[in-house]
XYZ file of C-alpha atoms in Angstrom:
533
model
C -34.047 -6.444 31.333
C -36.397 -5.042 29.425
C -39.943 -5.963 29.919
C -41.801 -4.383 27.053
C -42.238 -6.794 24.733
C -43.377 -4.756 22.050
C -40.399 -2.340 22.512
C -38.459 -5.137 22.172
C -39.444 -6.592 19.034
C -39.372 -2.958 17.552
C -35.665 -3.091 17.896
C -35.252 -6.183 16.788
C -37.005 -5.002 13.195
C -35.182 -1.764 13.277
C -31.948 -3.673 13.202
C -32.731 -6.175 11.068
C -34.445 -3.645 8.423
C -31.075 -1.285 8.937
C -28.928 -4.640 8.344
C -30.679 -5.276 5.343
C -30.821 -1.987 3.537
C -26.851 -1.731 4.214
C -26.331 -5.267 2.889
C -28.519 -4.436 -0.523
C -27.498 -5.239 -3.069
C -24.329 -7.185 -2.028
C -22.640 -7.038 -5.174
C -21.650 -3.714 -4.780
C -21.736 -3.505 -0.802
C -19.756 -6.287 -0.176
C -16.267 -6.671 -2.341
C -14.573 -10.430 -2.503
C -11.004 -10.583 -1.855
C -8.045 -11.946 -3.778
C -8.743 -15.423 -3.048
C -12.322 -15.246 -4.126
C -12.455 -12.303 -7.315
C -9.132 -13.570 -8.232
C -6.348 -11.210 -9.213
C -2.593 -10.818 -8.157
C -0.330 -11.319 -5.016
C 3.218 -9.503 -4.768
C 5.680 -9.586 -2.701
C 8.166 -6.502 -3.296
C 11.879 -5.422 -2.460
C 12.555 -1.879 -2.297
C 15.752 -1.620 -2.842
C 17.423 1.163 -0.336
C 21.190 0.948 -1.147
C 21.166 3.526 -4.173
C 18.962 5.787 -1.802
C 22.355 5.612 0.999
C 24.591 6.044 -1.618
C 22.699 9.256 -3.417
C 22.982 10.460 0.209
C 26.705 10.207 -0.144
C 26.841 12.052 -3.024
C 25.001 14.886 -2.307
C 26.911 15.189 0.923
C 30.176 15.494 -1.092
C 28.612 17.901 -3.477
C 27.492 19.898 -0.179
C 31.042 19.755 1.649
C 32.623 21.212 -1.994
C 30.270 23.672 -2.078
C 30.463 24.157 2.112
C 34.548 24.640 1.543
C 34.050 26.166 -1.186
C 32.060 29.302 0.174
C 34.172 29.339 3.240
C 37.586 29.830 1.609
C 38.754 26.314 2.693
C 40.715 24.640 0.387
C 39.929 20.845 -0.867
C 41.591 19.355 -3.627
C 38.481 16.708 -4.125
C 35.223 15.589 -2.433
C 33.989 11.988 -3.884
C 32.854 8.994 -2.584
C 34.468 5.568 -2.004
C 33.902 2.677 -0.285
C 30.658 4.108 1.077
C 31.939 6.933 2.647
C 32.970 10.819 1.892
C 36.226 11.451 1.664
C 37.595 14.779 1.370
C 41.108 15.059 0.295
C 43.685 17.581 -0.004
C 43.199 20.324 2.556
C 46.101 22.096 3.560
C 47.083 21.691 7.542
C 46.353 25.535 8.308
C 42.877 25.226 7.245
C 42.156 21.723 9.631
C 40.265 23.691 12.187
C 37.983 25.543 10.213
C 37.233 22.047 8.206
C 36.871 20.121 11.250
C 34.588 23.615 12.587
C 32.351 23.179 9.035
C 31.874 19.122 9.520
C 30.535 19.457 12.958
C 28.121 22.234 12.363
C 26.850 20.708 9.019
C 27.166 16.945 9.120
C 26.614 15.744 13.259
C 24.949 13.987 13.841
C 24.046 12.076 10.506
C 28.539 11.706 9.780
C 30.591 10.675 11.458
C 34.117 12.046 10.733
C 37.967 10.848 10.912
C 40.735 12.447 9.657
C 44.302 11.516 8.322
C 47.590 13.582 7.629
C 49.797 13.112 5.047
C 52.298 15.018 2.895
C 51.333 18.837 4.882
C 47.371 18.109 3.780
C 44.196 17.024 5.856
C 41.961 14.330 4.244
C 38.901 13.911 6.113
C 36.569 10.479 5.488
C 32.676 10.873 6.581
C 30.817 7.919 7.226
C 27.212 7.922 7.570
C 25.574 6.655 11.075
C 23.933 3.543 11.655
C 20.430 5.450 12.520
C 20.944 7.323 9.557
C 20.615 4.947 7.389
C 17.820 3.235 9.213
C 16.123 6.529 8.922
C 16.713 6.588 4.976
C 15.653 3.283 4.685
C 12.274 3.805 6.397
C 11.797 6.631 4.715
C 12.635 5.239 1.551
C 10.440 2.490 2.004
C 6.904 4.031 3.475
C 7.024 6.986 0.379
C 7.664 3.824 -1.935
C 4.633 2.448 -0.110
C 2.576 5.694 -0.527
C 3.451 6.134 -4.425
C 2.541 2.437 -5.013
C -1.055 2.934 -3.118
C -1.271 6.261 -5.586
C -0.448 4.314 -8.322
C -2.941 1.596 -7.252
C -5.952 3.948 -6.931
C -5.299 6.013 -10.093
C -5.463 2.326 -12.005
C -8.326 1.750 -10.422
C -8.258 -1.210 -8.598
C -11.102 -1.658 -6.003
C -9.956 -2.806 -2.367
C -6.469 -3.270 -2.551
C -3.914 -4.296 0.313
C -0.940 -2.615 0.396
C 1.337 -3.221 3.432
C 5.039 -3.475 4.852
C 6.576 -6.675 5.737
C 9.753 -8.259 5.949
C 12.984 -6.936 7.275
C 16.564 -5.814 5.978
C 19.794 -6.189 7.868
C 19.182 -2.798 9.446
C 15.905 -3.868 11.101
C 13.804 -2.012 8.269
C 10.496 -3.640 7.003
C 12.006 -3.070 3.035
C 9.388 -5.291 1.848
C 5.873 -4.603 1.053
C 2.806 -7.243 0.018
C 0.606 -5.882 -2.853
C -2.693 -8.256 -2.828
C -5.137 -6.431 -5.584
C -8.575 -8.478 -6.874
C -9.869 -8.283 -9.895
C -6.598 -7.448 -12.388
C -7.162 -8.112 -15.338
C -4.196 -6.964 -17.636
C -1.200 -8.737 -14.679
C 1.836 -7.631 -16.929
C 0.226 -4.240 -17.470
C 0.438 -4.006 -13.291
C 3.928 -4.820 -12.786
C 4.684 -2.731 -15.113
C 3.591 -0.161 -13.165
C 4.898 -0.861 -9.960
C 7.891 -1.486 -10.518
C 8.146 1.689 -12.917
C 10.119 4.515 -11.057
C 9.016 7.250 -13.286
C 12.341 9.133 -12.221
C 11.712 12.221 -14.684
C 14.669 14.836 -15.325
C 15.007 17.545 -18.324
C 19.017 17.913 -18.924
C 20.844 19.405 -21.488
C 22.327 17.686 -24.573
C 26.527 18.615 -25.149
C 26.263 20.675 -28.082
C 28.919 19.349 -30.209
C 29.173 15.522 -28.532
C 27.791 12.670 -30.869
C 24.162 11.898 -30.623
C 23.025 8.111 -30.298
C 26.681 7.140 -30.132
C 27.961 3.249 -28.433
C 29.933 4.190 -25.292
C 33.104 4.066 -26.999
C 32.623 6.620 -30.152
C 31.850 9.335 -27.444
C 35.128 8.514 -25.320
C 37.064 8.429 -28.688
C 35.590 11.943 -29.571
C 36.873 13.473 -25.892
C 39.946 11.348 -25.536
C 38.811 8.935 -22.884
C 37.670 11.793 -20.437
C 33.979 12.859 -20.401
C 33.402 17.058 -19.880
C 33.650 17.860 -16.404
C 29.626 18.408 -15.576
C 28.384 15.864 -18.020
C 27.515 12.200 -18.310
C 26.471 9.100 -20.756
C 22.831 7.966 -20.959
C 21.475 5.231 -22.913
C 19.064 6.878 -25.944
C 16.144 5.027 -26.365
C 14.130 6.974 -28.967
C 14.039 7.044 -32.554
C 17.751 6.352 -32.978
C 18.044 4.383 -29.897
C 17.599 0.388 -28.684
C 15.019 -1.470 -30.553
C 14.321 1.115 -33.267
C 16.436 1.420 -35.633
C 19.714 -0.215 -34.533
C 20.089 -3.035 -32.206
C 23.354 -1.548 -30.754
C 22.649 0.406 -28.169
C 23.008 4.037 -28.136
C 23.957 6.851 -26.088
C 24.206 11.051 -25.583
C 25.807 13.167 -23.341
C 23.988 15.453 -20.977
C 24.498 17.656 -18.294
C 24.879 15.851 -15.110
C 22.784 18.711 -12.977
C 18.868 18.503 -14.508
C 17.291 21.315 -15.160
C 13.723 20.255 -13.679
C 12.613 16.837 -12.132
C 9.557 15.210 -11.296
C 9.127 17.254 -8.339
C 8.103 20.221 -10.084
C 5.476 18.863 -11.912
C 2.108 19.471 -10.705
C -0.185 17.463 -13.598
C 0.286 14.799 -16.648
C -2.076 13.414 -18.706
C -1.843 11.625 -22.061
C -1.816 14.203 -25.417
C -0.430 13.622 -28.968
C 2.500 14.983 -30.813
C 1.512 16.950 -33.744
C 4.640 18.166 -35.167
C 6.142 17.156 -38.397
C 2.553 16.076 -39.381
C 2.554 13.250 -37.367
C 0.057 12.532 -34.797
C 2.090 10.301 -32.130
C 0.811 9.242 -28.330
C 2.583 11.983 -26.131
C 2.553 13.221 -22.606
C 1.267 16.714 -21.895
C 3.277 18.465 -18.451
C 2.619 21.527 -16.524
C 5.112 22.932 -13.932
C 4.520 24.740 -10.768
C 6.589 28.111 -10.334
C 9.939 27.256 -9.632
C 9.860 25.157 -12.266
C 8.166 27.042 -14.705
C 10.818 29.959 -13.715
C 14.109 27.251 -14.016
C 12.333 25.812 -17.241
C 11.869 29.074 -18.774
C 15.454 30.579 -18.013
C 17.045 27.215 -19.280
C 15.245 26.977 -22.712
C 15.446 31.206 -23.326
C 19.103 30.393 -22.943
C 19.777 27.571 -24.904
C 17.407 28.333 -28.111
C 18.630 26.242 -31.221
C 19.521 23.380 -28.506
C 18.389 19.761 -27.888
C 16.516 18.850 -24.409
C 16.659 15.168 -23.372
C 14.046 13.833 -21.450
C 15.407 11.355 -19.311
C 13.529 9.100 -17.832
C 14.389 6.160 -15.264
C 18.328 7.134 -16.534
C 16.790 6.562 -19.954
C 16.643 9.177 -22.509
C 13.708 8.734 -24.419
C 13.393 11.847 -26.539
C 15.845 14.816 -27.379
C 13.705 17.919 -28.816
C 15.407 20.738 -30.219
C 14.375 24.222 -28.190
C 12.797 26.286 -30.712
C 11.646 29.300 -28.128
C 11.149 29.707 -24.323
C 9.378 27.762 -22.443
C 7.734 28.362 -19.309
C 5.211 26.423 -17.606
C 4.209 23.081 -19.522
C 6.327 20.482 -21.816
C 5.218 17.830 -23.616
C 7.220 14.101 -23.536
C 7.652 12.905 -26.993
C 8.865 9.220 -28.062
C 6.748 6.573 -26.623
C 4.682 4.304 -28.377
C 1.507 3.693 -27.702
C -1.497 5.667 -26.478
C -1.595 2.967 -23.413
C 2.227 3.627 -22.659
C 1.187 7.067 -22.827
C -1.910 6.848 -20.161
C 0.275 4.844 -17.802
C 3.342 6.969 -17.767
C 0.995 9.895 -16.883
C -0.123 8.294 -14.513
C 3.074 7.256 -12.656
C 4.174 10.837 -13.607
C 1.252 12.179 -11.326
C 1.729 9.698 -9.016
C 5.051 11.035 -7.998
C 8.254 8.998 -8.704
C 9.486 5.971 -6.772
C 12.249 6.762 -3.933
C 14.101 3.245 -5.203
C 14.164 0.435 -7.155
C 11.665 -2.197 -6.269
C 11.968 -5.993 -7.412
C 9.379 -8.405 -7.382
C 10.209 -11.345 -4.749
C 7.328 -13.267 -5.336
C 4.576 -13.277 -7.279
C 0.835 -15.155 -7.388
C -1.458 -15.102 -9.971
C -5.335 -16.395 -9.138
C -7.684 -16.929 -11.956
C -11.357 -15.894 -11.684
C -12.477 -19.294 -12.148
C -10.462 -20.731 -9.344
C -11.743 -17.592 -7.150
C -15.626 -18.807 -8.431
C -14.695 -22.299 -6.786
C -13.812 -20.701 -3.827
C -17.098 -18.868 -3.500
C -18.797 -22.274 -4.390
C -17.251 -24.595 -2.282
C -17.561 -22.178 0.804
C -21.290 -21.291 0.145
C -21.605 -25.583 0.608
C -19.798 -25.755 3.603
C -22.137 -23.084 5.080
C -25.509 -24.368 3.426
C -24.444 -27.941 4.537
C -22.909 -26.605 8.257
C -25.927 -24.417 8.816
C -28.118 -27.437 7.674
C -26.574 -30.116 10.214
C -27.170 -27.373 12.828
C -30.851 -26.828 12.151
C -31.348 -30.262 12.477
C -29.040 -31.068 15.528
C -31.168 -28.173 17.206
C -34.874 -29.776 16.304
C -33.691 -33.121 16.924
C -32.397 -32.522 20.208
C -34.000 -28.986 21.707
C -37.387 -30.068 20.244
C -39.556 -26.902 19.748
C -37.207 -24.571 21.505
C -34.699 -25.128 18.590
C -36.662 -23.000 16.468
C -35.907 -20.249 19.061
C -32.321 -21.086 18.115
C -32.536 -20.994 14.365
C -34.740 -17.991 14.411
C -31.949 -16.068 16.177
C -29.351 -18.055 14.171
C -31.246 -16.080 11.167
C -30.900 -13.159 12.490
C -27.695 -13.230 13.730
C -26.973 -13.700 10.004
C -28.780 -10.955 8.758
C -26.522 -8.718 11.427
C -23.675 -10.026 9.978
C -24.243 -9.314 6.276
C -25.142 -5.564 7.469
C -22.109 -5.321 9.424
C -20.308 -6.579 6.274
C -21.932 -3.842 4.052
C -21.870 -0.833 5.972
C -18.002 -1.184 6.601
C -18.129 -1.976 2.876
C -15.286 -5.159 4.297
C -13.701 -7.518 2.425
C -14.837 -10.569 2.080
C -12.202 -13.521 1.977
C -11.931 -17.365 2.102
C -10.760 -17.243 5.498
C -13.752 -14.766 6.172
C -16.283 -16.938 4.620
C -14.749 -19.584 7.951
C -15.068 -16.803 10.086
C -18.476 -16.600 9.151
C -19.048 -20.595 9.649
C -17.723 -20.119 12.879
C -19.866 -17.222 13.942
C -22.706 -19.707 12.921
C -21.553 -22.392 15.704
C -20.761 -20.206 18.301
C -24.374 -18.491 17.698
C -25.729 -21.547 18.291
C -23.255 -22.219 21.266
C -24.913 -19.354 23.419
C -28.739 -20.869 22.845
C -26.936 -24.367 23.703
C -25.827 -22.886 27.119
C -29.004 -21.051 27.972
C -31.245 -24.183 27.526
C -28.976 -26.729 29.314
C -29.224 -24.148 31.945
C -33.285 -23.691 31.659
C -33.030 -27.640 31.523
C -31.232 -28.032 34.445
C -33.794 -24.922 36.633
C -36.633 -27.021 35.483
C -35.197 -30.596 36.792
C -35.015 -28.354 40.221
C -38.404 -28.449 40.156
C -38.933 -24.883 39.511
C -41.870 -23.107 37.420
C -41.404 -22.801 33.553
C -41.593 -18.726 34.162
C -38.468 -19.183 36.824
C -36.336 -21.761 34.954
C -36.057 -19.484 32.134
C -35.183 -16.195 33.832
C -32.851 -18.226 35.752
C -31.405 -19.621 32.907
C -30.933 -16.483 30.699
C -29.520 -14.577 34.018
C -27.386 -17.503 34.704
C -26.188 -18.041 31.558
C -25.654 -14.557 30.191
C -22.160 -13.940 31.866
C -20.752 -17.024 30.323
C -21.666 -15.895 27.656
C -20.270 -12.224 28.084
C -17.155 -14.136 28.889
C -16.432 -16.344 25.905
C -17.118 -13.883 23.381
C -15.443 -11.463 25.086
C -12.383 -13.348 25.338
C -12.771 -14.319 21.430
C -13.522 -10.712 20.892
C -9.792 -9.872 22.204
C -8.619 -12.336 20.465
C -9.894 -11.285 16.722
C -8.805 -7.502 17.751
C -5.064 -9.190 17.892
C -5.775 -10.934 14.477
C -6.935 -7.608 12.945
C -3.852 -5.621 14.456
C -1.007 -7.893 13.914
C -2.625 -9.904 10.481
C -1.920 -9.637 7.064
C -4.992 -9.224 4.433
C -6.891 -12.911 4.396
C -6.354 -12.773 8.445
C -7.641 -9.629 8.906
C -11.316 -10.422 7.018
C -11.636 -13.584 9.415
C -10.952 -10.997 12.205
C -13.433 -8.356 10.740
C -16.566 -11.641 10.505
C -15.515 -13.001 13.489
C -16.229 -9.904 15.253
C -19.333 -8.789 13.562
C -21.051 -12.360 14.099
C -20.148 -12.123 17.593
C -21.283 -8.828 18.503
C -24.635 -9.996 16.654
C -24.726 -13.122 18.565
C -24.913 -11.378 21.817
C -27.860 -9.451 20.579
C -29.851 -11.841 19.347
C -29.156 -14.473 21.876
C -29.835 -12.471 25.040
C -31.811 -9.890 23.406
C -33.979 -11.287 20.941
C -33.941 -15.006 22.236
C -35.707 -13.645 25.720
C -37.927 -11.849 23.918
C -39.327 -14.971 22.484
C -39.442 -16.768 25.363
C -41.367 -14.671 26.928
C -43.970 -14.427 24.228
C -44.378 -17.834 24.576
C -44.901 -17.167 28.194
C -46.666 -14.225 28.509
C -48.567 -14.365 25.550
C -49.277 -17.662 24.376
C -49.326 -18.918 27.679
C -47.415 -22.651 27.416
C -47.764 -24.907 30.342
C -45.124 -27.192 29.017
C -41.944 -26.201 27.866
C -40.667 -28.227 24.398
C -36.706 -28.147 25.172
């Protein structure tokens, strides 16, 4: 115990002055949650089955290839009914196949084989923990592109987390709480945006912004080995100046992605005289070198920019191209900032859907603030006057520490720059009882030290040496208990975790610490030969 009482109450100031200046001003130390700022609560579904079956594919592309430079023959490689078949190879080449598939698909395949008519076919099915491993990785770089997404729109404090659980055991869900939106449709937009960007070839003589069937007419009902439909939204596509829809034919194989880009940012299209919203690329090498070799090539020739399986401008080459682009055909100067921003972002690994959605209004989050700031004015008011009423004088020991315990709080709050929430603001109401809990125990126990008989001096240091561990002991055991709340909560639980544990680490200062010290001014200094309790 410390006996300096001057020591003491320096402390005391230092901590209250530091609580303060971290709380100051508390408009911009302190940021209110979803339930209190209002904004928007989703619940999203990453969808992971097109992830498994992209897998698929490329692992039939890589066995063709994998035969291929091997000298194995193989009629065909495809996939169908979620597995890899590989068909036609000739019964003197079996071992070497089954040689290739163990050394280049264990232990993510499995592998079976069947023989028929003097040929092999060979059907790979992907493992159980492979897919669980696709999924969760499918699912945590959705997470991470959404939280890039978030922070580039610039909304302050948002929770962004994984919940729920697929048929595999995979969390495949994730909980988007963000305060303070103010556009909502804007949002979804995009987050559920996957900004999938590819640069592919148009067929040079196929017709452009065709329905489905005038291109299969024009080949015969069989597409060009290599090449495939997608829907044409641009000037001659949906919405603009046809309402059938219409489609090109590209190479199947892009010549860049998203991966290669390294920056986006909103420009405007200045040919033909026209100044329309555009997005501005550049590329990092490899792409700049692929980019560069494709467009020298293919001079004279239209590029589609496909994006989400959507192409939504076809340019015409008219020289080489190396290390930027520029996305043409979108509509508005807004479309334009947001795409660049999803294109920086990175693209989403899957589709996501939105499970559930919840909308809170600012006013309704203004009500919240209101009606908690009552409960608190009014609990903290019934306090004061249960401690005056029944502790006498030595209740304003209680509410002076009650004060500061508050003021500990608020810094806590500040310098951690937390969250406030509804379910924080009862944290904070219960932090204010069990403050006054620990002065209730110390002066039933200096009440019951003074009906011994004892001096006023003894009664209290028995009291406060007495009463300390049980105090230790309940807010140690509540202090486990938040940590568990905090680990294992979602956003709301966590804030009445993060108050519950700041007012109770401030509640053991200031009623051991401070509460002592004014005690024993009252003994030591002022001298009382009657204690008011």
């Amino acid at each position: 115990m410390i006996k300096n009482l001057k020591f003491r109450y320096i402390v005391v100031l230092i901590v209250a002055a530091i609580s303060i200046y971290f709380v100051i001003p508390p408009k911009e130390k302190i940021n209110l949650g979803l339930d209190l700022k209002g904004g928007m609560h989703l619940v999203l579904e990453v969808k992971t089955p097109k992830v498994v079956n992209a897998e698929l594919l490329q692992a039939a592309e890589r066995a063709r290839r994998l035969f291929q430079e091997n000298k194995v023959a193989l009629e065909s490689a495809q996939v169908k009914d979620g597995m890899v078949v590989l068909a036609g190879v000739p019964e003197t080449a079996s071992e070497s196949a089954r040689r290739l598939l163990k050394d280049y698909f264990t232990p993510t395949f499995d592998y079976n084989s069947s023989f028929e008519s003097g040929k092999v076919t060979y059907r790979l099915s992907i493992t159980p923990t492979a897919v669980r491993e696709i999924e969760r990785s499918t699912v945590q770089s959705a997470r991470d592109t959404l939280e890039r997404r978030i922070d580039a729109y610039g909304v302050a404090e948002p929770t962004i987390q994984l919940f729920g659980s697929s048929e595999s055991g995979v969390s495949n869900q994730i909980i988007v709480e963000l305060p303070g939106v103010e556009n909502p449709e804007e949002v979804k937009t995009l987050l559920k945006e996957t900004a999938a960007l590819e640069l592919k070839m148009v067929h040079p003589n196929a017709p452009f912004g065709a329905s489905q069937d005038g291109i299969m007419q024009y080949f015969e009902n069989k597409i060009p080995e290599g090449y495939e439909m997608v829907q044409f939204v641009g000037d001659y596509g949906e919405g603009k100046q046809t309402q059938e829809r219409s489609y090109i034919l590209v190479q199947s194989l892009p010549i860049i992605s998203g991966k290669h880009l390294t920056n986006a940012r909103p420009s405007q299209d200045n040919s033909l005289g026209l100044s329309k919203p555009a997005v501005s690329f550049t590329l990092n090498s490899e792409g700049a070198r692929l980019f560069g070799d494709a467009t020298e090539a293919n001079i004279g020739r239209q590029i589609a920019i496909v994006l989400d399986e959507k192409a939504i401008s076809a340019p015409q080459v008219q020289a080489k191209i190396t290390d930027s682009g520029i996305i043409t055909g979108i509509d508005s100067r807004r479309e334009a900032e947001l795409l660049a921003l999803s294109l920086r972002s990175g693209a989403l690994p899957a589709d996501i859907v939105i499970l559930e959605e919840r909308t809170i209004g600012p006013s309704l989050g203004l009500e919240s603030i209101q009606r908690g700031l009552n409960a608190g004015m009014l609990g903290l008011g019934l306090i004061i006057l249960f401690m005056f009423v029944y502790y006498k004088l030595s209740g304003f020991n209680a509410v002076i520490c009650l004060i500061l315990n508050i003021i500990i709080l608020f810094g806590a709050l500040g310098y951690f720059r937390a969250t406030l929430t509804l379910p924080g603001i009862a944290g904070i109401i219960l932090t204010i009882g069990m403050a006054v809990d620990s002065n209730v125990l110390i002066f039933e126990r200096i009440r019951e030290e003074l009906g011994l008989g004892k001096t006023i001096t003894a009664a209290v240091e028995a009291g406060f040496a007495r009463a300390s561990w049980t105090i230790f002991d309940s807010n140690i055991t509540t202090l486990i208990a938040a940590a568990f709340l905090y680990q294992f909560g979602t956003g709301p639980i966590r804030g009445f975790a993060v108050t519950l544990t700041a007012g109770l680490v401030a509640n053991l200062f200031a009623a051991i610490f401070f509460s002592r010290a004014l005690f024993d001014t009252l003994l030591k200094q002022v001298h009382v030969k009657k204690l008011s309790i």
